[in-house]
C-alpha positions as protocol buffer text, in pm:
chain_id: "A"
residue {
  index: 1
  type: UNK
  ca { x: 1942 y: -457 z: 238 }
}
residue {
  index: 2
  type: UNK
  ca { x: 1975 y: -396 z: 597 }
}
residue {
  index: 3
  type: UNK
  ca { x: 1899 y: -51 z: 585 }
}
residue {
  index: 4
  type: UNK
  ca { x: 1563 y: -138 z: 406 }
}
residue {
  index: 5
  type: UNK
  ca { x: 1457 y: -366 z: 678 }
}
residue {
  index: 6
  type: UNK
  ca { x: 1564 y: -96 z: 958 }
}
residue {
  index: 7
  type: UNK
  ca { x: 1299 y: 159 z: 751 }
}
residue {
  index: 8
  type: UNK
  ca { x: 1043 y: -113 z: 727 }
}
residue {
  index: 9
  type: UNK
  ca { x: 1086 y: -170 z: 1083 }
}
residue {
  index: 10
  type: UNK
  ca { x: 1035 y: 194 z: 1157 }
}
residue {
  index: 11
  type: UNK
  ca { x: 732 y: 266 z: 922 }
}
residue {
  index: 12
  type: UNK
  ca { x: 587 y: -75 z: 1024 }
}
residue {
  index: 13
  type: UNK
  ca { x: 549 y: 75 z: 1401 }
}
residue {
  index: 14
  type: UNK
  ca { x: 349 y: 377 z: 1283 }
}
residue {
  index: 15
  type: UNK
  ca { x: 139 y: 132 z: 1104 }
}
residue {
  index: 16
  type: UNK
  ca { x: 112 y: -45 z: 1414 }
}
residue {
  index: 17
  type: UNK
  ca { x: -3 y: 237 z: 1675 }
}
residue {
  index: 18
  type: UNK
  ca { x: -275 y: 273 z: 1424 }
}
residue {
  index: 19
  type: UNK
  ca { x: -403 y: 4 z: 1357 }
}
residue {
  index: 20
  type: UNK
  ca { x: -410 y: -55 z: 1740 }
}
residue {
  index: 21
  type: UNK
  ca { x: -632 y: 249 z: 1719 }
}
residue {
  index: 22
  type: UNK
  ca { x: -850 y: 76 z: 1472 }
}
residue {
  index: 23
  type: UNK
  ca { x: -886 y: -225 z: 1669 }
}
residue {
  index: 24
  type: UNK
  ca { x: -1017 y: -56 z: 1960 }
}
residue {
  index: 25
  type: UNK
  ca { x: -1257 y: 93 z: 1787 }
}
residue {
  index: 26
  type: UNK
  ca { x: -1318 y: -237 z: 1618 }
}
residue {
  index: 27
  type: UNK
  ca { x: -1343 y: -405 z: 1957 }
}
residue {
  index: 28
  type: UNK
  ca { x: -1627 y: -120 z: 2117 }
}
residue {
  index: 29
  type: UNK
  ca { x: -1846 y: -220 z: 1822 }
}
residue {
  index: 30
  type: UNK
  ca { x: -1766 y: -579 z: 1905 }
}
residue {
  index: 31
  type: UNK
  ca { x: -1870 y: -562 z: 2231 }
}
residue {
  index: 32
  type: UNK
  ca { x: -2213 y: -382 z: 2165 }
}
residue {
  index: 33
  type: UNK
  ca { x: -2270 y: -692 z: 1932 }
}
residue {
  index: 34
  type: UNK
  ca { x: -2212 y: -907 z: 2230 }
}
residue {
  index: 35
  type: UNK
  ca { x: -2439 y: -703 z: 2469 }
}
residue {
  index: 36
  type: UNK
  ca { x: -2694 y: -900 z: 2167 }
}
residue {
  index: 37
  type: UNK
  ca { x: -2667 y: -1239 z: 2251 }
}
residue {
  index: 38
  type: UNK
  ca { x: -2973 y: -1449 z: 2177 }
}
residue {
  index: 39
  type: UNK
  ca { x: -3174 y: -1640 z: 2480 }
}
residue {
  index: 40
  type: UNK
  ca { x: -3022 y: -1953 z: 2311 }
}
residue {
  index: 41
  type: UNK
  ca { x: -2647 y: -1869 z: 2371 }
}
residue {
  index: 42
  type: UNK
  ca { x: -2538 y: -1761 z: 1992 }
}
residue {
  index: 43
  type: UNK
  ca { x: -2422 y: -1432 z: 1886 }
}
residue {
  index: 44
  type: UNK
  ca { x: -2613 y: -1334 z: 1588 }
}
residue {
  index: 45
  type: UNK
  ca { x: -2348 y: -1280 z: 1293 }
}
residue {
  index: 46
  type: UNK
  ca { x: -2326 y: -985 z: 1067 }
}
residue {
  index: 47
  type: UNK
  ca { x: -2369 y: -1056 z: 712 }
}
residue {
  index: 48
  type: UNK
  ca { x: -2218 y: -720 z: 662 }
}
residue {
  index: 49
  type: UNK
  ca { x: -1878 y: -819 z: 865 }
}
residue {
  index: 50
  type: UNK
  ca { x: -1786 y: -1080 z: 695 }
}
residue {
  index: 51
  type: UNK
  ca { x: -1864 y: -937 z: 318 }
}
residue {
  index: 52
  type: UNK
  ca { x: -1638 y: -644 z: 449 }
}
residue {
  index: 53
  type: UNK
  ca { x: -1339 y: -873 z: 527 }
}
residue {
  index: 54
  type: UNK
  ca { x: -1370 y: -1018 z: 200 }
}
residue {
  index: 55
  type: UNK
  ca { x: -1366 y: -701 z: -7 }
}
residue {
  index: 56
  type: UNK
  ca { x: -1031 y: -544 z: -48 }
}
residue {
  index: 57
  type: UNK
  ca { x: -918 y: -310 z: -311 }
}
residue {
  index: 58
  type: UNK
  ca { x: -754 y: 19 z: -321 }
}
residue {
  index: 59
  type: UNK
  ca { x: -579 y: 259 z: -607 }
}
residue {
  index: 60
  type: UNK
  ca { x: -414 y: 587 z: -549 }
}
residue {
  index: 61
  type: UNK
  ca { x: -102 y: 826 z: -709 }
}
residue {
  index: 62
  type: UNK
  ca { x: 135 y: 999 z: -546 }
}
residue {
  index: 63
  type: UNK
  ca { x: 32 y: 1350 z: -527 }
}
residue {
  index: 64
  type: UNK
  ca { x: -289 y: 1466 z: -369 }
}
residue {
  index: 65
  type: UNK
  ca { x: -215 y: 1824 z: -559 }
}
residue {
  index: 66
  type: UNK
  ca { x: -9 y: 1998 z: -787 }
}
residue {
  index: 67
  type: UNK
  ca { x: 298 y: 1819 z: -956 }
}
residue {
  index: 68
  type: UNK
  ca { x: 664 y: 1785 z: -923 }
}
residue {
  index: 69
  type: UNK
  ca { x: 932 y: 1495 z: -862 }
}
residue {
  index: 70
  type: UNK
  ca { x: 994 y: 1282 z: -544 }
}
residue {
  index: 71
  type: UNK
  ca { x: 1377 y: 1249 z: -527 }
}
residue {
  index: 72
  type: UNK
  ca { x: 1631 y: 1212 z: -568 }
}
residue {
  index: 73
  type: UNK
  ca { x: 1741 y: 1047 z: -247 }
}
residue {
  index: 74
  type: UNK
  ca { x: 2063 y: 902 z: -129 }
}
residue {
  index: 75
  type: UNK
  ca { x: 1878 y: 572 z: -6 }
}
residue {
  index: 76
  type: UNK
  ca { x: 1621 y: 379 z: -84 }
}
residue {
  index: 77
  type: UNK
  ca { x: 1261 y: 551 z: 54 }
}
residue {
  index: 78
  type: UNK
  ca { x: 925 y: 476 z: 83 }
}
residue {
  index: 79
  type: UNK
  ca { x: 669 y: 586 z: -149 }
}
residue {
  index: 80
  type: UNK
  ca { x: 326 y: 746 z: -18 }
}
residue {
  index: 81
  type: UNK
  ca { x: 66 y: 772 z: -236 }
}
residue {
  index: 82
  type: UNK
  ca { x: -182 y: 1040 z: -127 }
}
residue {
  index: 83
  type: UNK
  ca { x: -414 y: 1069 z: -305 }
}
residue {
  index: 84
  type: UNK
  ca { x: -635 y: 797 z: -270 }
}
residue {
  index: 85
  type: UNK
  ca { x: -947 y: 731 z: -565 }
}
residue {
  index: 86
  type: UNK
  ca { x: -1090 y: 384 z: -331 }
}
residue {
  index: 87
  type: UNK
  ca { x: -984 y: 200 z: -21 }
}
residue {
  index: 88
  type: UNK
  ca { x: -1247 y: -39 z: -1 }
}
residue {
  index: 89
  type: UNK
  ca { x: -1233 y: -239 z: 298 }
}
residue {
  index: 90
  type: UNK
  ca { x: -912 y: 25 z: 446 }
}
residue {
  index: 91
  type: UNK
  ca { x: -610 y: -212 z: 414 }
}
residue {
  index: 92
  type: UNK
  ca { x: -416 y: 84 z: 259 }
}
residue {
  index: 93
  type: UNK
  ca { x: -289 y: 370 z: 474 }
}
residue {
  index: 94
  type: UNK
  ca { x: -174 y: 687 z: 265 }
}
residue {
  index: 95
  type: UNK
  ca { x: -8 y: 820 z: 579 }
}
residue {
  index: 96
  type: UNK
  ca { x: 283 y: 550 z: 575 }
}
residue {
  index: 97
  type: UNK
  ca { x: 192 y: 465 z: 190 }
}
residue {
  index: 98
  type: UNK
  ca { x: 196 y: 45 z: 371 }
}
residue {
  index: 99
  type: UNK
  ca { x: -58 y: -202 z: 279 }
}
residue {
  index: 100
  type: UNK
  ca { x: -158 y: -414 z: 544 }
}
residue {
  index: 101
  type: UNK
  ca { x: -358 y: -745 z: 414 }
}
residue {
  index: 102
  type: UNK
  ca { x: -675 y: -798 z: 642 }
}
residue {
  index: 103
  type: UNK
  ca { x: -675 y: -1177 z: 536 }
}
residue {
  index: 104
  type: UNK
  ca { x: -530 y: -1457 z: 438 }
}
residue {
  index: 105
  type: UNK
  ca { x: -529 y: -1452 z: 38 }
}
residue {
  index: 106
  type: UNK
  ca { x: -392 y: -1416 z: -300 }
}
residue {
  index: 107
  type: UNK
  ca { x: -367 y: -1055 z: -361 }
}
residue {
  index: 108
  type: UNK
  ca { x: -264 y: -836 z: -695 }
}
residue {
  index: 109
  type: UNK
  ca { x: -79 y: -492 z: -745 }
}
residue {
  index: 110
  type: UNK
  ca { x: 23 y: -258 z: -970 }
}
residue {
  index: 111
  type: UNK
  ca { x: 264 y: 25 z: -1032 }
}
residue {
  index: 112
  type: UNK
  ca { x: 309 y: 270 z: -1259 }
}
residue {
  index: 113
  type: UNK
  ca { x: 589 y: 529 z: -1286 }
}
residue {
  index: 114
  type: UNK
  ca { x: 622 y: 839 z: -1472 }
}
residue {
  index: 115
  type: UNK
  ca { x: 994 y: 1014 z: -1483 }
}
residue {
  index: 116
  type: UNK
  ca { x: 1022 y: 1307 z: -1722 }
}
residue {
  index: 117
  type: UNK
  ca { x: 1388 y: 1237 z: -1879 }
}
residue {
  index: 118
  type: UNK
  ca { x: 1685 y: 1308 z: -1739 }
}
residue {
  index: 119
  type: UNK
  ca { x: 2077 y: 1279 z: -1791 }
}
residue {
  index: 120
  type: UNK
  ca { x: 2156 y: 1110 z: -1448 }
}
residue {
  index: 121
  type: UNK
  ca { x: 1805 y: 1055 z: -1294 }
}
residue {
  index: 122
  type: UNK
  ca { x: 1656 y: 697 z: -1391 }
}
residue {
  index: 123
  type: UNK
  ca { x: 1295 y: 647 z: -1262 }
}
residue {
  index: 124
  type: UNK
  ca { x: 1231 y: 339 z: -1043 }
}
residue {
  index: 125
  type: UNK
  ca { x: 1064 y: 150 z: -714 }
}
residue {
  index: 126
  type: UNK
  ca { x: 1046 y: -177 z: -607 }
}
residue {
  index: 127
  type: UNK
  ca { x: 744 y: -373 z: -430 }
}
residue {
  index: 128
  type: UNK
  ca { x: 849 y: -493 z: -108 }
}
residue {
  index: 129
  type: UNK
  ca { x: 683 y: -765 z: 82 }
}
residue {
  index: 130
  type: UNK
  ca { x: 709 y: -746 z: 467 }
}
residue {
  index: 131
  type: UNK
  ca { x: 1068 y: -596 z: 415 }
}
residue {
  index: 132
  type: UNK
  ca { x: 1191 y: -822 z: 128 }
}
residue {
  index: 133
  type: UNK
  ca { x: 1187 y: -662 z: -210 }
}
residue {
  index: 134
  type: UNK
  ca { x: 980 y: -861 z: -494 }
}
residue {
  index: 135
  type: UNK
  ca { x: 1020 y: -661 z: -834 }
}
residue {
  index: 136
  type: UNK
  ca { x: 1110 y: -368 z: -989 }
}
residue {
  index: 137
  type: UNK
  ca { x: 951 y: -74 z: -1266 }
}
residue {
  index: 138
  type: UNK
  ca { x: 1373 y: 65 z: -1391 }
}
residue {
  index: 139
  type: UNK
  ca { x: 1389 y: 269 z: -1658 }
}
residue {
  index: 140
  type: UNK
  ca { x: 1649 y: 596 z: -1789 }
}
residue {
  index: 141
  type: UNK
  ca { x: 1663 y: 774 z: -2047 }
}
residue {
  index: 142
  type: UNK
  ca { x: 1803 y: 1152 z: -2100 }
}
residue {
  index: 143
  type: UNK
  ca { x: 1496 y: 1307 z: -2236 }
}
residue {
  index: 144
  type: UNK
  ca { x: 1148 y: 1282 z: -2298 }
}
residue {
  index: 145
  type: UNK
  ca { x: 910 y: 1010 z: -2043 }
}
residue {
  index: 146
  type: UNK
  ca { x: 955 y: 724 z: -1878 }
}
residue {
  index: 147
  type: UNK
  ca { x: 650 y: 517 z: -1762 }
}
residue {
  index: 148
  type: UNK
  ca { x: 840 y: 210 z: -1584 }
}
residue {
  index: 149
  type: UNK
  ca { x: 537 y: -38 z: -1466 }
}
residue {
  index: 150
  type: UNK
  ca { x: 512 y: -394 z: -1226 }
}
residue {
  index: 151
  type: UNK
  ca { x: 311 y: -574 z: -1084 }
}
residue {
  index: 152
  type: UNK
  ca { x: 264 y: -953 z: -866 }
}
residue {
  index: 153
  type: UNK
  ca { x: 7 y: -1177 z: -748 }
}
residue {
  index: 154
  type: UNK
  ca { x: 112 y: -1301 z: -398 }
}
residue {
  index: 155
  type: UNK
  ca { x: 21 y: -1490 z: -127 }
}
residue {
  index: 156
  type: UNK
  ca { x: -18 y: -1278 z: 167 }
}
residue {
  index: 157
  type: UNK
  ca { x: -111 y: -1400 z: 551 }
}
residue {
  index: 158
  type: UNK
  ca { x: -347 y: -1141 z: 789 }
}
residue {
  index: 159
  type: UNK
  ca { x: -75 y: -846 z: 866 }
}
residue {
  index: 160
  type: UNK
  ca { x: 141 y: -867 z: 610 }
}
residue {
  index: 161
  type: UNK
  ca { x: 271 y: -557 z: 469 }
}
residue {
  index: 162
  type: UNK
  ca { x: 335 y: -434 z: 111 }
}
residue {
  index: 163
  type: UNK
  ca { x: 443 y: -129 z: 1 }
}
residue {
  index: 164
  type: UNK
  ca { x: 660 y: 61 z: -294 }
}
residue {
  index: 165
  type: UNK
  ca { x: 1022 y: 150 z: -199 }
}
residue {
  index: 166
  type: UNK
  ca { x: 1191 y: 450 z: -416 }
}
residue {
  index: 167
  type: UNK
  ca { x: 1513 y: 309 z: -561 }
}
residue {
  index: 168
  type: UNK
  ca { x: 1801 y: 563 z: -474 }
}
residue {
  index: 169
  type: UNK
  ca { x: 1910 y: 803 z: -654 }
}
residue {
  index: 170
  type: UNK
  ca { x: 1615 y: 774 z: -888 }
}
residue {
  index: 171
  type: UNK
  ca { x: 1355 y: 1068 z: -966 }
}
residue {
  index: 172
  type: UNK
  ca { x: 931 y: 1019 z: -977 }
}
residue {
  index: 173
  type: UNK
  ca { x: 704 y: 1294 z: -1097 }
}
residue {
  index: 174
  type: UNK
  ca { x: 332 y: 1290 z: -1061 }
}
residue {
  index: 175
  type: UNK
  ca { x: 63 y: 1583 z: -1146 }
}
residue {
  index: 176
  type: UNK
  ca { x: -306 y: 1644 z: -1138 }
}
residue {
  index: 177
  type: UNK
  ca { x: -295 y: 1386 z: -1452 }
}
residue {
  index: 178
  type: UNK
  ca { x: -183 y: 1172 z: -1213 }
}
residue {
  index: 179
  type: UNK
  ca { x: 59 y: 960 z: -1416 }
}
residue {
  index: 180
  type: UNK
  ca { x: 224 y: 718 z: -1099 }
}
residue {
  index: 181
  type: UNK
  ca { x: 9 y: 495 z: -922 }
}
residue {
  index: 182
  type: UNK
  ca { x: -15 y: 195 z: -735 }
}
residue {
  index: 183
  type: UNK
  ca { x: -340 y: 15 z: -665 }
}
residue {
  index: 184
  type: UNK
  ca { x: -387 y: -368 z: -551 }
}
residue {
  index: 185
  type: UNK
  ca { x: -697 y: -558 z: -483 }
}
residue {
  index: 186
  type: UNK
  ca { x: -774 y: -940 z: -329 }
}
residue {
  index: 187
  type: UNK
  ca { x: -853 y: -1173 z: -571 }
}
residue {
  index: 188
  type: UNK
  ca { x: -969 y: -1443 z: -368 }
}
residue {
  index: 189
  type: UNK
  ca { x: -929 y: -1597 z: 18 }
}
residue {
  index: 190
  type: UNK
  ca { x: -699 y: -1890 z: 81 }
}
């Protein structure tokens, strides 16, 4: 599992220089609000901030065009879904495939897998929490489809990252149906 932490550790620090991008922007508008303080002393507060923080949800599938497989590699890799139907609230990045919670909360996601059969290519991915894998979609069979699925409620704190890890050797195919997915949403704040 070492070699799963050394790739989260690597795709975590992309995720990292931009979200620092992100917060500077963040932090301009933050500092325009403060150029509004009242006579009294108090910042007026956004209704519109804190409804954003509290709205999280995102679903996308693997392929922004076309179709084919993803695979099969020789170790375990990170799956980036690119083509993105919502990202409300922006807590998914389809340029590292990570999701990042904004705040503290139970959370849910989902995966679905599509493999077309295959002789010696299974179809599979496991959700990974902050480098630690959770569960796993497995399935093989030498012909016709495969549609392995998962999913978890979990208890994330603000940063934490979750993302789907392609199992080695293992084959996924998406198309313009597309057929493999993952999506997640907050369910409530803790």
């Amino acid at each position: 599992m070492l070699s799963v932490k050394v790739l989260f550790v690597k795709y975590l620090m992309k995720e990292m220089s931009a979200s620092l991008a992100g917060l500077k922007v963040g932090m301009e508008y933050l500092q325009k609000d403060n150029e509004g303080i009242t006579s009294n002393g108090l910042i007026p507060i956004k209704l519109s901030y804190c409804l954003v923080v509290k709205q999280v949800a995102f679903s996308a599938s693997l392929l922004a065009s076309g179709d084919g497989h993803i695979g099969p590699f020789n170790t375990q890799t990170p799956l980036v879904f690119r083509h993105v139907v919502s990202n409300i609230g922006n807590a998914y990045n389809p340029n590292t495939g990570f999701f990042i919670a904004p705040v503290r909360g139970a959370y849910h996601f989902e995966f679905h897998l599509h493999g077309l059969g295959h002789a010696s290519y299974p179809t599979g991915a496991v959700l990974v929490k902050n480098g630690d894998p959770i569960f796993t979609a497995y399935e093989h069979q030498a012909s016709y489809s495969v549609s392995p699925s998962n999913g978890a409620t979990l208890l994330l704190e603000t940063g934490d990252v979750v993302f789907l890890l392609q199992r080695q050797n293992t084959r996924i195919y998406d198309s313009q149906s597309h057929f493999t997915t993952f999506s997640g949403h907050l369910l409530f704040t803790v």
